[in-house]
Structure formats: C-alpha cells, structure tokens
Amino acid sequence: MRSSIRGAGAAAAATALAVVVAGSWFGYQQLAGPSCSGEIQLAVAAAPELAPAVQDAAAQWVADGAAVGGTCIAVNVTASEPVDVAAAVASKHGAVLAGVGQASGTVVTPDVWVPDSSTWLLRLKNNGATAFAPGNGASIARSPVVVAMPEPVASRLGWPDKKLSWTDLLRAVSSDKPLRAGIVEPTQDAAGLSGLLSLTAAASASGGDTQKATTGALRALATGRSALRQDLLARFPRSNDPTSIASALGAAALSEEDVMAYNNTKPPIPLAALYLEPSPMPLDYPYAVLPGIEPAKASAAKVLYELLTTQGFKNRLAARSLRAPDGNWGDGFKALQGAPSPAGGQAAVPPAGVGAAGGLDPVAIDRAVSGWSIATQSGRMLCVIDVSGSMKTEVPSANNASREQVTVAAASRGLNLFDDSWSIGLWTFSTKLEGSRDWRQLVPINPLSTNRGKLEQGLAGIRPSNGNTGLYDTMLEAYKTVQENWEPGRVNSIVLFTDGKNEDDDGISQNKLLAELKTLADPERPVQVVIIGIGNDVSKAELQSITDVTGGGTFVTEDPTKIGDIFLKAIALRPNAPR
C-alpha cells in the first residue's frame, strides 16, 4: 500500500480533503447566489499521493463557480488506497482478484476513481467483473517505476555513472551473496507488480532453465516482501554504520514519487532511484468514471477531467513529485539524479506487461500475479484429472496432442512452481476405474519434499481410459479426503480438470452431491474447490453449482492450449479475508 510516508494516515487525509472541498463549495454557494441551483455531489477517490492535487483543482473549480447545466457542483475527494477501492469494486461486480481480499465494508465505490495504475482496471475486467466498464480511463499523471537503493549500495553497483539493467539486478539478487531485495505485495501494489513483471521478464530471457530462474527470482523477492509500504520503507538503513547498511534492505521497486517523498523526510541515508532498462511499466493514474452513475454526474466528471489536463494541474502535480501523463513535468519539479529527460524513459521495446501495440498485456499480468501467489504461499492440494475416453480428443492448436497430454503438460509445468512446503496428491477419474469406483489414487497427499518425484512419475503415466465421466462420485470422495486430514494455517484445496459432464448412471445425482457438500461444509475447516473445464462439452452451470457450495472457482475454456494459464490463475485463488 502507498500511505505511510506522507504524514497523516489515509483516513485523516480523506476527511481533510472532503472538508476542504465541501468548505470551498459552501463558500462559493454563499458568493454565487442565484447563478446556479441545486447540487450534484461528485464523489472522487484518488490514490493518496495524487489526491491533494486533485482536491486543489476541484476546490478551485468549485470556488470559481462549478456548474453543469445550471446545477451547482460539489466535489468530495477522498484519498483512497487503490487496493481498497479495487476490493470494493470487485465485490460489487462479482470479481475475484488474487491476493486482494474482500472489501472491508468501510470503502464505498465512488463516481470517479483515479487509482495509481491501469492494471487495477485490467485485473477487474479480466477476473469476473464483466459489467465493469469504466468510462474515459485516460491518464492524468505519471510516475516512473524505479529500483530504490540506499545510495552507498547503488554506488557499489556503478550508480549514477553506469546504466544498469534488470538482468544486472537479477544477477545481484540471485548471487551467492545476494543483494537484499524487497517488494510490496505485487497483488496489492501497482509499483510492486511493475517491478515483478520486469524482473520475471529478465529471468525468462536469461537463457537456460527459464522456469527455474523465474521461480528463483520470485522466491528471492518473497523473502523480503511486505504487506504494507511503510513496513518496507522502514527496512532501509537508518544509520551510516556499515553493518546497518549490510543488514538492511538493499533494493525495492518503488515509484519515483515514493523515492522523492522518502528523501524529503531527510533520512540518514537517502535513496537512489535506478531507472533500469528496459523501462518498467510506469504508474499512469487513469481517470475512470465508474459505470452506472447518473448523466448529470457523468457530465460533471467530464468537466473535472478537462480541468485535470491543464497546465495549472501539471504544476500541481509537480508540487507532489508527479509528472504529467506524457512524462514531462511542471514548474518546481526537482528531478532525481539519473532521471531521464522529461519525456524520456520510453523503452525501445514495450515494458514488461505492455503488449507490442502499447496496451497492457492481460496474459502477462495474470501470469505474474498467479506465479507470485503460488510461489510465495504454502498450501495442501489434491489434483484430480479426468481420464475419460473423450480426453483422447486431439487438439489441432497443440500439434494434435490429445486433451489428456495438454492437461498433463500444464499440470507438470505448474508443479515446478510449488516449493517443498506444499503438500500435493494426485488422482485420476472416469467411470469404474477400480471395480465400481470412479477414481484412482495415484499419489497420496504428502509434502513435496518427499512427493515430488512420485508426482512427476504419476503424471507421466496418465493415459485416457475408455470410460465416461464419473464427476459427482469423484468430487464427493475428493472433498471428504481433503477435509478428513485438513491442516490449519494452510489453504486446503481440490483442483479438478474435466472435459465433460457427469455421465455416471450408477452414481449419485447432482442434487445429492450438492446436498452432501452442504452438509460437509465446515467454515472452521474450509476446502476450496477449483474446477477447470476443457473443451465445448462441459457445462459451466453444472460445474459452478459445485463451487458455489464449496467456495473456489470454475474456469472453462474451449481451447485446451489455454489451460496452462488458467491452471496458474486457478490455483492462485485463496479464500479472501476482509481488508
């Protein structure tokens, strides 16, 4: 989160901003008299570092006689952490964002939302918020993402004379004497996500075993992760003592504005900002008019946006250590040493997480978020794979490999992301695999420290049968098995792959399955179920009826080649605690 280094807490800032704007409104109302009537209340939630600039512009507008169509405008600007608003919007629109958690109930969705990054809008859109289609979305500010280092540490790496790359940083955090790197949880922080994308892109391009390099980079960052930005900043060295510097945090992905704000507190050791290449995805502060607001508010929001694109607002941004959307800056901006020229910082190739056409790459972002969630958390999981006859179906887009082969390959790649703290087991299912039983246990659930080789061997030996899909009996037995040896402090889950509907005439009915699951469900011992449907023969409604009871999620794709990314996204799901 992005709240701590700016003085008072976000709640106090929110109150102050609302009071100042409302006060300006009342002052204007008394002066303006009959020039406008009525009142439109426009609620704006902005990232804390940007909110004062938006508030100042809104207050000036109100003082000058803000009106739309003869109706007076009151603007209430709230300093809001983007992750908190994202949780509220996700809850309202039925989305599940990995690592975000549930809305607290104290945050309400505004009329206009200005988070620090468009990645929040993209993640909502691509994770279930199908009705979420914010208007505008154009950037009103910018802050490059940099790697912040204590100046003595940066100097040892050649700063400010040497131009460093993400590959250089990857070597530094992966060496025998690694640089102590940290990160704010990238599932909850846009600057952390941008840094994660750049570092994992460097790992993927490093040659050799790219998955091993990527997983190693994730785990190196995970050892220094913080849930809150102020906790991360507090780990930078607080004295000039060499021992203190050596034991403190040595590097973290932050915004340029973060570094400026930190250095403005006059710490014992200032931070250097390293503008690494390729340039990471910057914070772009999109102006998002949320769907469903009344036309009069939408008109007011449009006028406010126009005010936030003027030279005057550019100067207000500069006073807050923020740039204009094009990378230039207004009067009074004090660039950090090594900062690129005002409109500079544009990479020769798109930043990690940005497609070749310049737009955000949802697949890259989903992969980064999912990979992080998997590599940095521990759980207990039963993987259940369909081996019915239909899994022999060839997949033209996968060089005619069978659905079974594509599924097993995805599961095998996913296995490499889990560290030895995970416990994983493996079942297959069809109909009558063992006597009258529809499922077969290949590997019991045990820690990967002893189970990894058995799982690899079990996956390699999976072949389709000639049976049908015994989904209901298998799901019930899998749920009982995971719940029976439920472990506290971990996510206990089932991940099931299938390409069909239940076709077991001798098994239990759907109503019986759902009734049994409702009876077994225990909020003190939850079992999360994730079902991945493959091909065009599955019924999403049938699968979702199960996960609606158990918790978890249902993912369906007609293209089996996409199940690798879906698998990562699915197993990254976690029960969301309230924020």
Coordinates of C-alpha atoms in Angstrom, one line a residue:
M1 CA 0.0 0.0 0.0
R2 CA 1.1 3.6 -0.6
S3 CA 0.1 5.5 2.5
S4 CA 2.7 5.9 5.2
I5 CA 5.4 8.4 4.2
R6 CA 3.0 11.3 3.6
G7 CA 2.3 12.3 7.1
A8 CA -1.2 11.7 8.4
G9 CA -3.0 8.4 7.7
A10 CA -5.2 7.9 4.7
A11 CA -8.4 8.2 6.8
A12 CA -7.4 11.5 8.2
A13 CA -6.4 12.7 4.7
A14 CA -9.7 11.6 3.3
T15 CA -11.6 13.6 5.9
A16 CA -9.4 16.7 5.4
L17 CA -9.8 16.6 1.7
A18 CA -13.6 16.2 1.8
V19 CA -13.9 19.0 4.4
V20 CA -11.7 21.4 2.3
V21 CA -13.7 20.8 -0.9
A22 CA -17.0 20.9 0.9
G23 CA -15.9 24.1 2.6
S24 CA -15.0 25.7 -0.7
W25 CA -18.4 24.7 -2.0
F26 CA -20.2 26.4 0.8
G27 CA -18.1 29.5 0.4
Y28 CA -18.9 29.6 -3.3
Q29 CA -22.6 28.9 -2.7
Q30 CA -22.8 32.0 -0.4
L31 CA -21.0 34.1 -3.0
A32 CA -22.6 32.8 -6.2
G33 CA -26.2 33.3 -5.1
P34 CA -28.7 32.5 -7.9
S35 CA -26.1 31.8 -10.6
C36 CA -26.7 28.0 -10.2
S37 CA -29.2 26.0 -8.2
G38 CA -29.5 22.5 -6.8
E39 CA -26.4 20.4 -6.2
I40 CA -24.6 17.5 -7.8
Q41 CA -22.4 15.6 -5.4
L42 CA -19.5 14.1 -7.3
A43 CA -17.5 11.5 -5.3
V44 CA -13.9 11.1 -6.3
A45 CA -11.5 8.5 -4.9
A46 CA -7.8 9.1 -5.8
A47 CA -4.6 7.4 -4.9
P48 CA -3.2 9.2 -1.7
E49 CA -0.2 10.8 -3.4
L50 CA -2.4 12.2 -6.1
A51 CA -5.4 13.2 -4.1
P52 CA -4.1 16.6 -2.8
A53 CA -3.5 17.8 -6.4
V54 CA -7.0 16.6 -7.5
Q55 CA -8.5 18.3 -4.4
D56 CA -6.8 21.6 -5.0
A57 CA -8.0 21.6 -8.6
A58 CA -11.5 20.7 -7.6
A59 CA -11.6 23.3 -4.9
Q60 CA -10.6 26.0 -7.3
W61 CA -13.2 24.8 -9.8
V62 CA -15.9 25.0 -7.0
A63 CA -14.7 28.4 -5.9
D64 CA -14.9 29.7 -9.4
G65 CA -18.5 28.6 -9.8
A66 CA -18.6 24.9 -10.7
A67 CA -21.8 24.1 -12.5
V68 CA -23.2 21.8 -15.2
G69 CA -26.4 22.9 -17.0
G70 CA -27.1 25.4 -14.3
T71 CA -26.8 22.9 -11.5
C72 CA -24.1 23.6 -8.8
I73 CA -21.4 21.0 -8.3
A74 CA -19.9 19.8 -5.0
V75 CA -16.8 17.6 -5.3
N76 CA -15.8 15.3 -2.5
V77 CA -12.2 14.0 -3.0
T78 CA -11.1 11.0 -0.9
A79 CA -7.6 9.8 -0.5
S80 CA -8.1 6.0 -1.0
E81 CA -5.6 3.2 -1.3
P82 CA -6.2 1.6 -4.8
V83 CA -6.3 -1.9 -3.4
D84 CA -9.2 -0.9 -1.0
V85 CA -11.3 0.5 -3.8
A86 CA -10.4 -2.4 -6.1
A87 CA -11.7 -4.8 -3.4
A88 CA -15.0 -2.8 -3.1
V89 CA -15.4 -2.7 -6.9
A90 CA -14.6 -6.4 -7.2
S91 CA -17.2 -7.2 -4.5
K92 CA -19.9 -5.1 -6.3
H93 CA -19.2 -6.7 -9.7
G94 CA -18.6 -10.3 -8.8
A95 CA -14.8 -10.4 -9.5
V96 CA -12.1 -12.3 -7.6
L97 CA -8.7 -10.7 -7.5
A98 CA -5.9 -12.9 -6.3
G99 CA -4.3 -11.5 -3.2
V100 CA -6.6 -8.6 -2.8
G101 CA -9.1 -9.8 -0.2
Q102 CA -12.7 -8.9 0.5
A103 CA -13.9 -5.3 0.8
S104 CA -13.8 -4.0 4.4
G105 CA -17.3 -2.6 4.2
T106 CA -16.0 0.9 5.1
V107 CA -14.9 1.7 1.5
V108 CA -17.7 2.6 -1.0
T109 CA -17.4 2.7 -4.7
P110 CA -17.0 6.3 -5.9
D111 CA -18.3 8.0 -9.0
V112 CA -14.8 8.6 -10.3
W113 CA -11.8 6.5 -9.4
V114 CA -8.2 7.5 -10.0
P115 CA -6.0 4.6 -8.9
D116 CA -2.3 4.7 -9.4
S117 CA -2.3 2.2 -12.3
S118 CA -4.5 1.0 -15.2
T119 CA -3.5 -2.6 -14.1
W120 CA -6.3 -2.3 -11.5
L121 CA -8.9 -1.7 -14.2
L122 CA -7.5 -4.5 -16.3
R123 CA -7.4 -7.0 -13.5
L124 CA -11.0 -6.3 -12.6
K125 CA -12.1 -6.6 -16.2
N126 CA -10.3 -9.9 -16.7
N127 CA -11.2 -11.6 -13.4
G128 CA -15.0 -11.6 -13.4
A129 CA -16.2 -8.0 -13.3
T130 CA -18.0 -8.4 -16.7
A131 CA -20.3 -5.5 -16.0
F132 CA -17.3 -3.2 -15.1
A133 CA -16.7 -0.9 -18.0
P134 CA -15.4 2.5 -16.7
G135 CA -15.6 5.5 -19.0
N136 CA -12.5 7.5 -20.1
G137 CA -9.6 5.8 -18.3
A138 CA -7.2 8.3 -19.8
S139 CA -4.1 9.1 -17.7
I140 CA -3.9 12.3 -15.7
A141 CA -0.4 11.8 -14.2
R142 CA 2.6 9.6 -14.3
S143 CA 5.4 8.3 -12.1
P144 CA 8.1 6.0 -13.4
V145 CA 8.8 2.8 -11.5
V146 CA 12.4 2.7 -10.3
V147 CA 14.5 0.4 -8.2
A148 CA 15.2 2.3 -4.9
M149 CA 18.6 1.6 -3.3
P150 CA 20.4 3.2 -0.4
E151 CA 23.0 5.5 -2.1
P152 CA 26.0 3.6 -0.8
V153 CA 24.6 0.3 -2.2
A154 CA 23.8 1.9 -5.5
S155 CA 27.3 3.4 -5.8
R156 CA 28.8 -0.1 -5.4
L157 CA 26.8 -1.1 -8.5
G158 CA 28.1 1.8 -10.5
W159 CA 25.3 4.4 -10.0
P160 CA 25.0 7.1 -11.2
D161 CA 27.5 6.7 -14.0
K162 CA 26.7 3.1 -15.1
K163 CA 23.4 2.4 -16.8
L164 CA 22.0 -0.8 -15.2
S165 CA 19.5 -3.3 -16.5
W166 CA 17.0 -5.7 -14.9
T167 CA 19.4 -8.5 -15.9
D168 CA 22.0 -6.9 -13.7
L169 CA 19.5 -6.7 -10.8
L170 CA 18.5 -10.4 -11.3
R171 CA 22.2 -11.4 -11.0
A172 CA 22.6 -9.3 -7.9
V173 CA 19.6 -10.9 -6.1
S174 CA 20.5 -14.4 -7.3
S175 CA 24.2 -14.4 -6.5
D176 CA 25.9 -16.4 -3.7
K177 CA 25.9 -13.2 -1.6
P178 CA 22.6 -11.8 -2.8
L179 CA 21.5 -8.3 -2.6
R180 CA 18.7 -8.0 0.0
A181 CA 15.7 -7.2 -2.2
G182 CA 12.2 -6.4 -1.1
I183 CA 8.8 -5.8 -2.6
V184 CA 5.4 -4.6 -1.5
E185 CA 3.0 -7.5 -2.3
P186 CA 2.5 -7.1 -6.0
T187 CA -1.1 -8.5 -5.8
Q188 CA -1.9 -5.3 -3.8
D189 CA 0.6 -2.7 -5.1
A190 CA 1.0 -1.5 -8.7
A191 CA 4.7 -0.5 -8.3
G192 CA 5.4 -3.9 -6.9
L193 CA 3.6 -5.5 -9.8
S194 CA 5.5 -3.5 -12.3
G195 CA 8.9 -4.4 -10.7
L196 CA 7.8 -8.1 -10.6
L197 CA 6.9 -8.1 -14.3
S198 CA 10.3 -6.6 -15.2
L199 CA 12.3 -9.0 -13.0
T200 CA 10.5 -12.1 -14.2
A201 CA 10.8 -10.9 -17.8
A202 CA 14.6 -10.7 -17.3
A203 CA 14.6 -14.2 -15.8
S204 CA 12.6 -15.5 -18.7
A205 CA 15.1 -14.0 -21.1
S206 CA 18.2 -15.2 -19.2
G207 CA 18.6 -18.5 -21.2
G208 CA 18.9 -22.0 -19.7
D209 CA 16.1 -23.2 -17.4
T210 CA 13.9 -20.1 -17.6
Q211 CA 11.2 -21.5 -15.3
K212 CA 13.8 -22.3 -12.6
A213 CA 15.3 -18.8 -13.0
T214 CA 11.8 -17.2 -12.7
T215 CA 10.8 -19.2 -9.7
G216 CA 14.2 -18.4 -8.1
A217 CA 13.6 -14.7 -8.7
L218 CA 10.1 -14.9 -7.2
R219 CA 11.4 -16.6 -4.1
A220 CA 14.3 -14.2 -3.7
L221 CA 11.8 -11.3 -3.7
A222 CA 9.4 -13.2 -1.4
T223 CA 11.8 -13.4 1.4
G224 CA 11.8 -9.6 1.6
R225 CA 8.1 -8.9 0.9
S226 CA 6.0 -6.6 2.9
A227 CA 2.2 -6.2 3.0
L228 CA 2.5 -2.5 3.7
R229 CA 4.7 0.1 2.1
Q230 CA 5.6 1.7 5.4
D231 CA 7.0 -1.7 6.6
L232 CA 9.1 -2.0 3.5
L233 CA 10.5 1.6 3.8
A234 CA 11.3 1.1 7.5
R235 CA 13.7 -1.7 6.5
F236 CA 16.0 0.6 4.6
P237 CA 19.2 1.5 6.7
R238 CA 18.6 4.1 9.4
S239 CA 22.3 4.8 10.1
N240 CA 25.6 5.2 8.3
D241 CA 27.0 2.2 10.1
P242 CA 28.4 -0.3 7.5
T243 CA 26.8 -3.2 9.5
S244 CA 23.5 -1.5 9.5
I245 CA 23.7 -0.9 5.7
A246 CA 24.7 -4.5 5.1
S247 CA 21.9 -6.0 7.1
A248 CA 19.2 -3.6 5.9
L249 CA 17.0 -3.7 2.7
G250 CA 19.2 -3.1 -0.4
A251 CA 16.7 -2.7 -3.2
A252 CA 12.9 -2.4 -3.8
A253 CA 10.7 -1.5 -6.7
L254 CA 9.0 1.8 -5.9
S255 CA 7.7 4.8 -7.8
E256 CA 9.8 7.8 -8.5
E257 CA 7.4 9.8 -6.3
D258 CA 7.9 7.3 -3.5
V259 CA 11.7 7.9 -3.5
M260 CA 11.2 11.7 -3.6
A261 CA 8.7 11.5 -0.7
Y262 CA 11.1 9.3 1.3
N263 CA 14.1 11.5 0.7
N264 CA 12.1 14.6 1.7
T265 CA 11.9 13.2 5.2
K266 CA 15.7 13.7 5.4
P267 CA 16.6 10.1 6.3
P268 CA 20.2 9.3 7.4
I269 CA 20.9 7.6 4.1
P270 CA 19.0 8.9 1.1
L271 CA 17.7 6.5 -1.6
A272 CA 19.0 6.5 -5.1
A273 CA 16.5 5.9 -7.9
L274 CA 17.8 3.5 -10.6
Y275 CA 16.0 3.8 -13.9
L276 CA 16.7 0.3 -15.1
E277 CA 16.3 -0.8 -18.7
P278 CA 14.0 -1.9 -20.3
S279 CA 11.9 0.7 -18.6
P280 CA 9.2 -0.9 -16.4
M281 CA 5.6 -0.2 -16.7
P282 CA 5.0 3.3 -15.1
L283 CA 2.2 4.3 -12.7
D284 CA -0.2 6.1 -15.1
Y285 CA -3.1 7.2 -12.8
P286 CA -6.2 6.5 -15.1
Y287 CA -9.3 8.7 -14.7
A288 CA -12.0 6.1 -14.5
V289 CA -15.7 7.2 -14.5
L290 CA -17.4 4.2 -12.9
P291 CA -20.4 2.6 -14.7
G292 CA -23.9 3.3 -13.5
I293 CA -23.6 6.9 -12.4
E294 CA -26.4 9.3 -13.4
P295 CA -25.9 11.5 -16.5
A296 CA -25.6 14.8 -14.6
K297 CA -22.7 13.3 -12.6
A298 CA -21.1 11.9 -15.8
S299 CA -21.2 15.4 -17.2
A300 CA -19.6 16.9 -14.1
A301 CA -17.0 14.1 -14.2
K302 CA -16.2 15.1 -17.8
V303 CA -15.6 18.7 -16.9
L304 CA -13.5 17.8 -13.9
Y305 CA -11.3 15.6 -16.2
E306 CA -10.8 18.5 -18.5
L307 CA -9.6 20.6 -15.6
L308 CA -7.1 17.9 -14.7
T309 CA -5.4 18.1 -18.1
T310 CA -4.4 21.8 -17.9
Q311 CA -1.0 23.4 -17.4
G312 CA -2.2 24.5 -14.0
F313 CA -2.8 20.9 -12.9
K314 CA 0.6 19.9 -14.4
N315 CA 2.1 22.4 -11.9
R316 CA 0.1 21.0 -9.1
L317 CA 1.4 17.5 -10.0
A318 CA 5.0 18.8 -9.9
A319 CA 4.4 20.1 -6.3
R320 CA 3.5 16.5 -5.4
S321 CA 6.6 15.0 -7.2
L322 CA 4.4 13.6 -10.0
R323 CA 4.8 14.0 -13.8
A324 CA 2.3 14.8 -16.4
P325 CA 1.0 11.8 -18.4
D326 CA 3.5 12.3 -21.3
G327 CA 6.4 12.2 -18.8
N328 CA 7.1 15.9 -18.8
W329 CA 6.9 17.8 -15.6
G330 CA 5.6 21.1 -14.4
D331 CA 7.2 24.1 -12.6
G332 CA 9.0 23.2 -9.5
F333 CA 9.6 19.5 -10.1
K334 CA 13.0 18.5 -8.7
A335 CA 14.3 15.6 -10.8
L336 CA 16.3 12.9 -9.0
Q337 CA 19.9 12.2 -10.0
G338 CA 19.9 9.9 -13.0
A339 CA 16.3 10.7 -14.0
P340 CA 15.7 10.6 -17.8
S341 CA 14.9 13.8 -19.6
P342 CA 11.3 15.0 -19.1
A343 CA 9.7 13.0 -21.9
G344 CA 12.3 10.3 -21.7
G345 CA 12.2 6.9 -20.0
Q346 CA 10.5 5.3 -23.1
A347 CA 11.9 1.9 -23.7
A348 CA 13.0 0.8 -27.1
V349 CA 10.7 -2.3 -26.6
P350 CA 7.5 -2.2 -24.6
P351 CA 7.9 -2.5 -20.9
A352 CA 7.1 -5.9 -19.3
G353 CA 3.3 -6.2 -19.0
V354 CA 2.7 -4.0 -22.1
G355 CA 1.9 -5.5 -25.4
A356 CA 3.6 -4.6 -28.7
A357 CA 0.7 -2.3 -29.6
G358 CA 1.3 -0.4 -26.4
G359 CA -1.7 -1.7 -24.4
L360 CA -1.5 -3.7 -21.2
D361 CA -0.9 -7.4 -21.7
P362 CA -3.6 -9.2 -19.6
V363 CA -1.9 -12.6 -20.0
A364 CA 1.5 -11.4 -18.8
I365 CA -0.1 -9.6 -15.8
D366 CA -2.2 -12.6 -14.9
R367 CA 0.8 -14.9 -15.1
A368 CA 2.8 -12.6 -12.9
V369 CA 0.1 -12.3 -10.3
S370 CA -0.6 -16.1 -10.3
G371 CA 3.0 -17.1 -10.3
W372 CA 3.7 -14.9 -7.4
S373 CA 0.7 -16.2 -5.4
I374 CA 1.8 -19.8 -6.0
A375 CA 5.5 -19.3 -5.4
T376 CA 5.1 -17.3 -2.2
Q377 CA 2.4 -19.2 -0.4
S378 CA 2.0 -22.7 1.0
G379 CA -1.0 -25.0 0.7
R380 CA -2.3 -28.5 0.6
M381 CA -3.9 -29.6 -2.6
L382 CA -5.4 -32.7 -4.3
C383 CA -5.1 -32.6 -8.1
V384 CA -7.8 -34.7 -9.8
I385 CA -7.5 -35.3 -13.6
D386 CA -10.2 -36.6 -15.9
V387 CA -9.1 -39.7 -17.9
S388 CA -12.4 -40.5 -19.6
G389 CA -12.4 -41.5 -23.2
S390 CA -13.1 -38.0 -24.5
M391 CA -9.7 -36.9 -23.2
K392 CA -8.3 -38.7 -26.2
T393 CA -9.6 -35.9 -28.5
E394 CA -6.9 -34.3 -30.5
V395 CA -6.2 -30.6 -30.1
P396 CA -5.3 -29.1 -33.5
S397 CA -3.7 -26.0 -32.0
A398 CA -1.4 -28.2 -29.9
N399 CA 0.0 -30.1 -32.9
N400 CA -2.7 -32.7 -32.5
A401 CA -1.7 -33.7 -29.0
S402 CA -4.6 -35.1 -27.0
R403 CA -6.6 -33.2 -24.4
E404 CA -5.0 -35.5 -21.9
Q405 CA -1.5 -34.7 -23.0
V406 CA -2.2 -31.0 -22.9
T407 CA -3.7 -31.2 -19.5
V408 CA -0.9 -33.3 -18.0
A409 CA 1.7 -30.9 -19.5
A410 CA 0.0 -27.9 -17.9
A411 CA -0.1 -29.7 -14.5
S412 CA 3.6 -30.7 -14.8
R413 CA 4.6 -27.1 -15.5
G414 CA 2.6 -25.9 -12.6
L415 CA 4.2 -28.4 -10.3
N416 CA 7.5 -26.8 -10.8
L417 CA 6.2 -23.5 -9.2
F418 CA 5.4 -25.1 -5.9
D419 CA 8.1 -25.2 -3.3
D420 CA 8.7 -28.1 -0.9
S421 CA 6.4 -26.6 1.8
W422 CA 3.4 -27.6 -0.3
S423 CA 1.6 -30.9 0.1
I424 CA 0.1 -32.3 -3.1
G425 CA -1.6 -35.5 -4.1
L426 CA -2.8 -36.9 -7.4
W427 CA -6.0 -38.8 -8.5
T428 CA -7.5 -39.7 -11.9
F429 CA -11.1 -40.4 -12.6
S430 CA -13.5 -41.8 -15.2
T431 CA -16.1 -44.5 -14.5
K432 CA -15.3 -47.8 -12.9
L433 CA -11.6 -47.3 -12.9
E434 CA -11.2 -49.7 -10.0
G435 CA -14.1 -52.1 -9.8
S436 CA -17.2 -50.0 -9.3
R437 CA -15.2 -47.0 -8.1
D438 CA -14.8 -44.0 -10.5
W439 CA -11.5 -42.6 -9.1
R440 CA -8.0 -43.9 -8.6
Q441 CA -5.4 -42.5 -6.2
L442 CA -2.0 -42.3 -7.9
V443 CA -0.2 -40.4 -5.2
P444 CA -1.5 -39.6 -1.7
I445 CA -1.3 -36.0 -0.4
N446 CA 2.2 -35.6 1.2
P447 CA 4.8 -32.8 1.3
L448 CA 6.6 -32.2 -2.0
S449 CA 9.9 -32.7 -0.2
T450 CA 9.2 -36.4 -0.4
N451 CA 6.4 -36.5 -3.0
R452 CA 7.8 -34.5 -6.0
G453 CA 9.3 -37.5 -7.8
K454 CA 6.3 -39.6 -7.2
L455 CA 4.0 -36.9 -8.7
E456 CA 6.2 -36.5 -11.7
Q457 CA 6.1 -40.2 -12.3
G458 CA 2.4 -40.4 -11.7
L459 CA 1.7 -37.6 -14.2
A460 CA 3.9 -39.1 -16.8
G461 CA 2.0 -42.4 -16.6
I462 CA -1.5 -40.9 -17.1
R463 CA -3.4 -42.3 -20.1
P464 CA -7.1 -41.9 -21.1
S465 CA -9.5 -44.8 -20.4
N466 CA -12.5 -45.9 -22.4
G467 CA -14.9 -44.9 -19.6
N468 CA -17.3 -42.0 -19.2
T469 CA -17.1 -39.0 -16.7
G470 CA -17.8 -40.0 -13.1
L471 CA -17.7 -36.5 -11.9
Y472 CA -20.1 -36.4 -9.0
D473 CA -18.9 -39.5 -7.1
T474 CA -15.3 -38.4 -7.6
M475 CA -15.9 -34.9 -6.3
L476 CA -17.7 -36.0 -3.2
E477 CA -14.9 -38.5 -2.3
A478 CA -12.2 -36.0 -3.1
Y479 CA -13.9 -33.4 -0.8
K480 CA -14.1 -35.9 2.0
T481 CA -10.5 -37.0 1.6
V482 CA -9.1 -33.4 1.8
Q483 CA -11.4 -32.4 4.6
E484 CA -10.6 -35.6 6.7
N485 CA -6.9 -34.6 7.1
W486 CA -7.5 -30.9 7.0
E487 CA -4.5 -28.8 8.1
P488 CA -4.9 -25.5 9.9
G489 CA -3.0 -22.4 8.7
R490 CA -3.0 -23.6 5.1
V491 CA -5.3 -23.5 2.1
N492 CA -6.8 -26.9 1.7
S493 CA -8.0 -27.3 -1.8
I494 CA -9.0 -29.6 -4.7
V495 CA -8.1 -28.7 -8.3
L496 CA -10.1 -30.9 -10.8
F497 CA -9.7 -31.0 -14.6
T498 CA -12.5 -32.3 -16.8
D499 CA -13.7 -32.1 -20.4
G500 CA -17.3 -33.4 -19.9
K501 CA -20.4 -33.5 -17.8
N502 CA -21.3 -36.2 -15.3
E503 CA -22.1 -39.4 -17.2
D504 CA -22.3 -42.0 -14.4
D505 CA -25.8 -43.5 -14.5
D506 CA -24.8 -45.6 -11.4
G507 CA -23.6 -42.7 -9.4
I508 CA -25.2 -40.1 -7.2
S509 CA -27.3 -37.3 -8.7
Q510 CA -26.4 -33.6 -8.8
N511 CA -28.9 -32.8 -6.1
K512 CA -27.5 -35.5 -3.9
L513 CA -23.9 -34.2 -4.4
L514 CA -24.8 -30.6 -3.6
A515 CA -26.8 -31.7 -0.5
E516 CA -23.9 -33.8 0.7
L517 CA -21.4 -31.0 0.1
K518 CA -23.6 -28.5 2.0
T519 CA -23.7 -31.0 4.9
L520 CA -20.0 -31.5 4.9
A521 CA -19.0 -27.8 4.5
D522 CA -17.5 -26.5 7.7
P523 CA -16.4 -22.8 8.0
E524 CA -13.9 -23.9 10.6
R525 CA -12.4 -26.5 8.1
P526 CA -13.0 -25.0 4.6
V527 CA -12.0 -26.9 1.5
Q528 CA -11.7 -24.7 -1.6
V529 CA -12.6 -26.4 -4.9
V530 CA -11.3 -25.2 -8.3
I531 CA -12.7 -26.8 -11.4
I532 CA -11.2 -26.3 -14.8
G533 CA -13.5 -27.3 -17.7
I534 CA -11.8 -28.1 -21.0
G535 CA -13.5 -28.1 -24.5
N536 CA -17.0 -27.4 -25.6
D537 CA -18.7 -30.4 -23.9
V538 CA -18.6 -29.1 -20.4
S539 CA -21.5 -27.4 -18.6
K540 CA -20.2 -24.4 -16.7
A541 CA -23.5 -24.2 -14.9
E542 CA -23.1 -27.8 -13.7
L543 CA -19.5 -27.1 -12.5
Q544 CA -20.3 -23.8 -10.9
S545 CA -23.1 -25.3 -8.9
I546 CA -20.4 -27.2 -7.1
T547 CA -18.0 -24.4 -6.4
D548 CA -20.9 -22.1 -5.4
V549 CA -21.4 -24.5 -2.4
T550 CA -17.7 -25.2 -1.6
G551 CA -16.1 -21.9 -2.5
G552 CA -13.3 -21.6 -5.0
G553 CA -14.0 -21.0 -8.7
T554 CA -14.9 -22.5 -12.0
F555 CA -12.9 -21.8 -15.2
V556 CA -14.0 -23.0 -18.6
T557 CA -12.1 -22.8 -21.9
E558 CA -12.9 -24.2 -25.3
D559 CA -9.3 -24.0 -26.2
P560 CA -7.3 -26.6 -24.3
T561 CA -4.0 -24.9 -25.1
K562 CA -5.0 -22.1 -22.7
I563 CA -5.3 -24.4 -19.6
G564 CA -1.7 -23.7 -18.6
D565 CA -2.5 -20.1 -17.8
I566 CA -5.9 -21.0 -16.4
F567 CA -4.3 -23.5 -14.1
L568 CA -1.9 -20.9 -12.7
K569 CA -4.8 -18.5 -12.3
A570 CA -7.0 -21.1 -10.6
I571 CA -4.5 -22.4 -8.1
A572 CA -3.6 -18.8 -7.2
L573 CA -7.1 -18.4 -5.7
R574 CA -7.1 -18.0 -2.0
P575 CA -10.0 -17.5 0.4
N576 CA -10.2 -13.8 0.7
A577 CA -10.1 -12.4 4.2
P578 CA -11.7 -9.0 4.8
R579 CA -9.5 -6.0 4.3

